[in-house]
CSV table of C-alpha atoms in Angstrom, one decimal:
chain,number,residue,atom,x,y,z
A,42,MET,CA,233.6,281.9,35.6
A,43,GLU,CA,232.8,280.7,39.1
A,44,CYS,CA,230.7,283.9,39.6
A,45,MET,CA,228.7,283.1,36.5
A,46,GLU,CA,228.0,279.6,37.7
A,47,ARG,CA,226.8,280.9,41.1
A,48,LEU,CA,224.6,283.5,39.4
A,49,VAL,CA,223.1,280.8,37.1
A,50,ALA,CA,222.5,278.5,40.1
A,51,GLN,CA,220.8,281.4,42.0
A,52,LEU,CA,218.6,282.1,39.0
A,53,ASP,CA,217.6,278.4,38.7
A,54,GLU,CA,216.8,278.3,42.4
A,55,SER,CA,214.7,281.5,42.1
A,56,ARG,CA,212.8,280.0,39.1
A,57,ALA,CA,212.2,276.8,41.0
A,58,LEU,CA,210.9,278.7,44.0
A,59,GLU,CA,208.7,280.8,41.7
A,60,ARG,CA,207.3,277.7,40.0
A,61,LYS,CA,206.7,276.1,43.4
A,62,ALA,CA,204.8,279.2,44.6
A,63,MET,CA,202.8,279.3,41.4
A,64,ALA,CA,201.9,275.7,41.7
A,65,GLU,CA,200.9,276.2,45.4
A,66,LEU,CA,198.8,279.3,44.4
A,67,PHE,CA,197.1,277.3,41.6
A,68,ALA,CA,196.4,274.4,43.9
A,69,GLU,CA,195.0,276.8,46.5
A,70,ASN,CA,192.8,278.5,43.9
A,71,LEU,CA,191.6,275.1,42.7
A,72,ARG,CA,190.7,274.1,46.3
A,73,GLU,CA,188.8,277.4,46.8
A,74,GLN,CA,186.8,276.8,43.5
A,75,LYS,CA,185.9,273.3,44.7
A,76,LYS,CA,184.9,274.7,48.1
A,77,ALA,CA,182.8,277.4,46.4
A,78,ARG,CA,181.1,274.9,44.1
A,79,LEU,CA,180.3,272.7,47.1
A,80,HIS,CA,178.8,275.6,49.0
A,81,LYS,CA,176.8,276.6,46.0
A,82,ASN,CA,175.4,273.1,45.5
A,83,LEU,CA,174.6,272.8,49.2
A,84,PHE,CA,172.7,276.1,49.0
A,85,ARG,CA,170.8,274.9,46.0
A,86,PHE,CA,169.9,271.6,47.8
A,87,PHE,CA,168.8,273.7,50.8
A,88,ILE,CA,166.5,275.9,48.7
A,89,ALA,CA,165.1,272.9,46.8
A,90,GLY,CA,164.4,271.1,50.0
A,91,TYR,CA,162.9,274.2,51.5
A,92,LEU,CA,160.5,274.6,48.6
A,93,LEU,CA,159.5,270.9,48.7
A,94,LEU,CA,158.8,271.3,52.4
A,95,LEU,CA,156.5,274.3,51.8
A,96,MET,CA,154.7,272.4,49.0
A,97,ALA,CA,154.2,269.4,51.3
A,98,ILE,CA,152.8,271.6,54.1
A,99,SER,CA,150.5,273.5,51.7
A,100,TYR,CA,149.4,270.2,50.1
A,101,GLN,CA,148.6,268.8,53.5
A,102,ASP,CA,146.7,271.9,54.6
A,103,VAL,CA,144.6,272.2,51.4
A,104,LEU,CA,143.8,268.6,50.8
A,105,PHE,CA,143.7,266.9,54.2
A,106,THR,CA,142.6,269.3,56.9
A,107,LYS,CA,138.9,269.0,56.3
A,108,GLN,CA,139.1,265.2,55.6
A,109,ILE,CA,140.7,264.6,59.0
A,110,ASP,CA,137.7,266.2,60.7
A,111,SER,CA,135.3,264.2,58.6
A,112,LEU,CA,137.1,260.9,59.1
A,113,SER,CA,137.0,261.4,62.8
A,114,GLY,CA,133.3,260.7,62.6
A,115,LYS,CA,132.5,263.6,65.0
A,116,LYS,CA,129.7,265.9,64.1
A,117,HIS,CA,130.6,269.5,63.6
A,118,THR,CA,129.4,272.9,62.9
A,119,ALA,CA,130.5,274.0,59.4
A,120,VAL,CA,131.8,277.5,59.0
A,121,VAL,CA,132.3,279.6,55.8
A,122,ASP,CA,133.9,283.0,56.0
A,123,ILE,CA,133.3,286.3,54.1
A,124,LEU,CA,135.9,288.6,55.6
A,125,GLY,CA,136.3,291.3,53.1
A,126,ALA,CA,135.0,292.9,49.9
A,127,ILE,CA,132.7,290.8,47.8
A,128,MET,CA,134.1,291.2,44.2
A,129,PRO,CA,134.5,289.0,41.1
A,130,GLU,CA,138.0,287.4,40.9
A,131,GLY,CA,138.5,288.3,44.6
A,132,GLU,CA,139.1,286.3,47.7
A,133,PHE,CA,135.3,286.4,48.4
A,134,SER,CA,133.8,286.0,44.9
A,135,GLY,CA,130.5,284.2,44.4
A,136,GLU,CA,132.3,281.2,43.0
A,137,LYS,CA,134.6,280.7,46.0
A,138,ILE,CA,132.0,281.3,48.6
A,139,ASN,CA,129.5,279.0,46.9
A,140,LEU,CA,132.2,276.3,46.7
A,141,GLY,CA,132.7,276.5,50.4
A,142,LEU,CA,129.0,276.4,51.1
A,143,ASN,CA,128.5,273.3,48.9
A,144,GLU,CA,131.4,271.5,50.7
A,145,ALA,CA,129.9,272.4,54.0
A,146,PHE,CA,126.4,271.2,53.3
A,147,LYS,CA,127.4,268.0,51.6
A,148,ASP,CA,129.7,266.9,54.4
A,149,PRO,CA,128.0,263.9,56.2
A,150,ASP,CA,129.1,265.2,59.6
A,151,THR,CA,127.7,268.7,59.2
A,152,VAL,CA,125.0,269.5,61.8
A,153,GLY,CA,124.5,273.1,60.7
A,154,VAL,CA,126.3,275.8,58.7
A,155,VAL,CA,127.3,279.3,59.9
A,156,LEU,CA,128.3,281.9,57.4
A,157,ARG,CA,130.6,284.4,59.2
A,158,ILE,CA,130.4,287.9,57.7
A,159,ASN,CA,132.7,290.9,58.2
A,160,SER,CA,132.4,292.8,55.0
A,161,PRO,CA,131.7,296.3,53.7
A,162,GLY,CA,129.9,294.9,50.7
A,163,GLY,CA,130.8,294.8,47.1
A,164,SER,CA,129.4,293.6,43.8
A,165,PRO,CA,125.6,293.2,43.7
A,166,VAL,CA,126.0,290.5,41.1
A,167,GLN,CA,128.3,288.4,43.3
A,168,SER,CA,126.1,289.0,46.4
A,169,SER,CA,123.1,287.9,44.5
A,170,LEU,CA,124.9,284.7,43.3
A,171,ILE,CA,125.7,283.8,46.9
A,172,TYR,CA,122.2,284.6,48.1
A,173,ASP,CA,120.7,282.4,45.4
A,174,GLU,CA,123.0,279.5,46.2
A,175,MET,CA,122.1,279.8,49.8
A,176,GLN,CA,118.4,279.4,48.9
A,177,ARG,CA,119.1,276.4,46.7
A,178,LEU,CA,121.2,274.6,49.4
A,179,ARG,CA,118.6,275.3,52.1
A,180,ALA,CA,116.0,273.7,49.8
A,181,LYS,CA,118.3,270.7,49.0
A,182,TYR,CA,119.3,270.1,52.6
A,183,PRO,CA,116.2,271.1,54.7
A,184,LYS,CA,117.6,269.3,57.8
A,185,ILE,CA,120.7,271.4,57.9
A,186,PRO,CA,120.1,275.0,59.3
A,187,LEU,CA,122.0,277.9,57.9
A,188,PHE,CA,122.8,280.9,60.2
A,189,VAL,CA,124.8,284.1,59.7
A,190,ALA,CA,127.1,285.4,62.4
A,191,ILE,CA,128.0,289.1,61.9
A,192,GLU,CA,131.2,290.4,63.4
A,193,ASP,CA,132.3,294.1,63.0
A,194,LEU,CA,130.6,295.0,59.8
A,195,CYS,CA,127.9,293.6,57.5
A,196,ALA,CA,126.9,296.4,55.1
A,197,SER,CA,125.3,296.5,51.6
A,198,GLY,CA,126.3,293.4,49.6
A,199,GLY,CA,127.2,291.7,52.9
A,200,TYR,CA,123.8,292.2,54.3
A,201,TRP,CA,122.2,291.2,50.9
A,202,ILE,CA,123.9,287.8,51.5
A,203,ALA,CA,123.0,287.7,55.2
A,204,THR,CA,119.3,287.8,54.4
A,205,GLY,CA,119.6,284.4,52.7
A,206,ALA,CA,120.0,282.7,56.1
A,207,GLN,CA,117.4,281.4,58.4
A,208,GLU,CA,118.6,283.6,61.2
A,209,ILE,CA,121.1,286.4,61.6
A,210,PHE,CA,123.1,287.0,64.8
A,211,VAL,CA,125.2,290.1,65.6
A,212,ASN,CA,127.4,291.6,68.3
A,213,PRO,CA,125.8,294.5,70.0
A,214,SER,CA,128.5,296.8,68.6
A,215,SER,CA,128.3,295.4,65.0
A,216,LEU,CA,127.4,297.8,62.2
A,217,VAL,CA,124.6,296.4,60.0
A,218,GLY,CA,122.6,297.6,57.0
A,219,SER,CA,123.5,300.2,54.4
A,220,ILE,CA,120.7,299.0,52.2
A,221,GLY,CA,121.6,301.2,49.2
A,222,VAL,CA,123.7,301.3,46.0
A,223,ILE,CA,126.5,303.6,45.1
A,224,MET,CA,128.3,304.5,41.9
A,225,ARG,CA,131.6,306.3,42.3
A,226,GLY,CA,133.2,308.7,39.8
A,227,PHE,CA,135.4,311.7,39.4
A,228,GLY,CA,135.3,314.8,37.1
A,229,PHE,CA,138.6,316.2,35.7
A,230,GLN,CA,137.3,318.7,33.1
A,231,LYS,CA,138.2,321.8,35.1
A,232,THR,CA,141.7,320.4,35.9
A,233,LEU,CA,142.3,319.8,32.1
A,234,ASP,CA,141.1,323.3,31.3
A,235,PHE,CA,143.4,324.8,34.0
A,236,LEU,CA,146.4,322.8,32.6
A,237,GLY,CA,145.5,323.7,29.0
A,238,ILE,CA,144.9,320.1,28.0
A,239,GLU,CA,142.3,319.2,25.3
A,240,ASN,CA,140.3,316.1,25.6
A,241,ARG,CA,140.2,314.5,22.1
A,242,LEU,CA,137.8,311.7,22.6
A,243,LEU,CA,136.2,310.0,19.5
A,244,THR,CA,133.3,307.6,19.8
A,245,ALA,CA,130.9,305.8,17.5
A,246,GLY,CA,127.6,305.8,19.4
A,247,LYS,CA,126.1,308.8,21.2
A,248,ASN,CA,126.6,307.4,24.7
A,249,LYS,CA,129.7,305.3,24.2
A,250,ALA,CA,131.7,307.7,26.5
A,251,PHE,CA,129.1,307.3,29.3
A,252,LEU,CA,130.0,309.4,32.3
A,253,ASP,CA,133.4,310.3,30.8
A,254,PRO,CA,135.4,311.9,33.7
A,255,PHE,CA,137.3,314.2,31.3
A,256,GLY,CA,134.1,315.6,29.7
A,257,PRO,CA,131.3,317.8,30.9
A,258,VAL,CA,128.4,316.4,33.0
A,259,LYS,CA,125.5,315.4,30.8
A,260,GLU,CA,122.2,315.4,32.6
A,261,GLU,CA,120.7,312.6,30.5
A,262,GLU,CA,123.6,310.4,31.4
A,263,ASN,CA,123.1,311.2,35.1
A,264,GLN,CA,119.5,310.4,34.9
A,265,HIS,CA,120.2,307.1,33.1
A,266,ALA,CA,122.8,306.1,35.8
A,267,LYS,CA,120.3,306.9,38.5
A,268,LYS,CA,117.7,304.7,36.9
A,269,LEU,CA,120.2,301.8,36.9
A,270,LEU,CA,121.0,302.4,40.6
A,271,ASN,CA,117.4,302.7,41.5
A,272,LYS,CA,116.6,299.4,39.8
A,273,ILE,CA,119.4,297.6,41.6
A,274,HIS,CA,118.3,299.3,44.9
A,275,GLN,CA,114.8,297.9,44.4
A,276,GLN,CA,116.2,294.4,43.8
A,277,PHE,CA,118.1,294.8,47.0
A,278,ILE,CA,115.0,295.9,49.0
A,279,GLU,CA,112.9,293.1,47.6
A,280,THR,CA,115.6,290.6,48.6
A,281,VAL,CA,115.7,291.9,52.1
A,282,LYS,CA,111.9,291.9,52.5
A,283,LYS,CA,111.8,288.3,51.1
A,284,GLY,CA,114.5,287.1,53.4
A,285,ARG,CA,113.4,288.8,56.6
A,286,GLY,CA,109.6,288.7,56.1
A,287,ASP,CA,107.4,289.9,58.9
A,288,ARG,CA,110.4,290.4,61.2
A,289,LEU,CA,111.2,293.7,59.4
A,290,LYS,CA,109.9,297.0,60.8
A,291,ILE,CA,109.5,298.5,57.3
A,292,ASP,CA,107.9,301.6,58.7
A,293,GLN,CA,111.2,302.7,60.2
A,294,GLU,CA,112.4,305.9,58.5
A,295,GLY,CA,115.6,305.4,56.5
A,296,LEU,CA,115.5,301.6,56.8
A,297,PHE,CA,116.1,301.2,53.0
A,298,GLU,CA,118.0,304.5,52.5
A,299,GLY,CA,121.5,303.4,53.1
A,300,LEU,CA,121.7,304.0,56.9
A,301,ILE,CA,123.8,301.8,59.1
A,302,TRP,CA,122.6,300.5,62.5
A,303,THR,CA,124.3,299.0,65.5
A,304,GLY,CA,123.8,295.3,66.3
A,305,ASP,CA,121.3,296.1,69.1
A,306,GLU,CA,119.3,298.4,66.8
A,307,ALA,CA,119.4,295.9,64.0
A,308,VAL,CA,117.7,293.3,66.3
A,309,GLN,CA,115.0,295.9,67.2
A,310,LEU,CA,114.4,296.7,63.5
A,311,GLY,CA,114.2,293.1,62.5
A,312,LEU,CA,117.4,293.3,60.5
A,313,ALA,CA,118.8,290.6,62.8
A,314,ASP,CA,117.4,288.0,65.2
A,315,GLY,CA,119.7,288.2,68.2
A,316,VAL,CA,123.1,288.5,69.8
A,317,GLY,CA,125.5,285.7,69.0
A,318,SER,CA,128.7,284.5,67.4
A,319,VAL,CA,130.0,281.5,65.6
A,320,ASP,CA,130.9,279.8,68.8
A,321,SER,CA,127.7,280.6,70.6
A,322,ILE,CA,125.6,279.5,67.7
A,323,ALA,CA,127.6,276.2,67.6
A,324,ARG,CA,127.2,275.6,71.3
A,325,GLU,CA,123.6,276.9,72.0
A,326,ARG,CA,121.7,276.6,68.8
A,327,LEU,CA,123.3,273.6,67.1
A,328,LYS,CA,124.6,271.8,70.3
A,329,THR,CA,127.8,271.0,68.4
A,330,PRO,CA,130.7,273.1,69.7
A,331,LYS,CA,133.2,271.5,67.4
A,332,THR,CA,133.7,273.7,64.3
A,333,THR,CA,135.3,273.0,60.9
A,334,ASN,CA,136.1,275.8,58.4
A,335,PHE,CA,135.1,275.1,54.8
A,336,SER,CA,136.2,278.4,53.4
A,337,ASN,CA,137.7,278.2,49.9
A,338,GLN,CA,139.3,281.6,49.3
A,339,ASP,CA,142.4,280.3,47.5
A,340,THR,CA,143.4,277.4,45.3
A,341,PHE,CA,146.3,275.2,46.2
A,342,MET,CA,148.7,277.2,44.0
A,343,ASP,CA,147.5,280.5,45.4
A,344,GLN,CA,148.1,279.4,49.0
A,345,TRP,CA,151.5,277.9,48.1
A,346,SER,CA,152.5,281.1,46.4
A,347,LYS,CA,151.5,283.2,49.4
A,348,LYS,CA,153.3,281.0,51.8
A,349,LEU,CA,156.4,281.0,49.6
A,350,MET,CA,156.4,284.8,49.3
A,351,GLY,CA,155.9,285.4,53.0
A,352,SER,CA,158.6,282.8,54.0
A,353,THR,CA,161.1,284.1,51.4
A,354,GLN,CA,160.6,287.7,52.7
A,355,ALA,CA,161.2,286.5,56.3
A,356,LEU,CA,164.3,284.6,55.1
A,357,LEU,CA,165.8,287.6,53.3
A,358,GLY,CA,165.1,290.2,55.7
A,359,SER,CA,137.9,301.7,34.2
A,360,VAL,CA,137.6,305.0,33.7
A,361,LEU,CA,133.8,304.1,33.9
A,362,PRO,CA,132.8,303.9,37.5
A,363,MET,CA,131.4,300.6,38.8
A,364,ALA,CA,128.1,300.3,40.6
A,365,ILE,CA,128.8,298.6,43.9
A,366,LEU,CA,127.2,297.9,47.2
A,367,ASP,CA,129.7,299.1,49.7
A,368,ARG,CA,130.2,301.1,52.8
A,369,ASN,CA,133.3,302.7,54.3
A,370,PRO,CA,132.2,303.4,57.9
């Protein structure tokens, strides 16, 4: 009997210890969950604060940088950049460049405007839109001179735009010109034949599949494409002649045939007026060394998205060819 009582007592004690251990384990688990929730909430607050800080910085950059220069009351040389391909919906579309030019000209402290170009060219339409706006602004603000400063490359559509300025300045080693038009395309018919693939293309309209890369070359389509290119080329030539006037040495062989020239040669041929840069134009021609950049490549949300993407990465570790004015040196 006494043994039974001792056994029961031991069992009760064991159960009590087990219940105590379970209670302690439960309490520890609860503490860990609370701690995890706290860390998660702190992390969320950190991310939210980080994003708000980025938005505040972007907001300040986009909305206030230029105003600060203007409110200072100091005269400045306005700068607008074209530093890439000139294409619709791109960083350097006609719409974005023209917006920057308008802001630059209408600023009351602008002494002169310098369009800085480092571009292989691009769309003839976008180039023409920028050129036309340059002419309009020059007529509207006759007291504000407009210059172009060419850096490494100013070819095709880039040079189309450059001719809209009063004067063009280059580096001796700049590459300038490429007054021509190009239409790129590929032909895959022999590849399809080799692979045993049949091109089953249906159209309504004789020329709807114009320059189809999967079909045979049609001479009448080639001739029509060449007419289009020649017409755009002629528009380009007339724009250059109008912009450069008597400064051009039009008797130079190959001047309008797509060749590129160095900066020194460009000055000799009348494609440019002299050697210079944004800073030298500001200092020597405009007598206003202080520069303010009025480029408008991105909207507020675009800039914020790019900054967010770059910071987050650092934190975590048509078948139809398009006629374009471009040059890949």
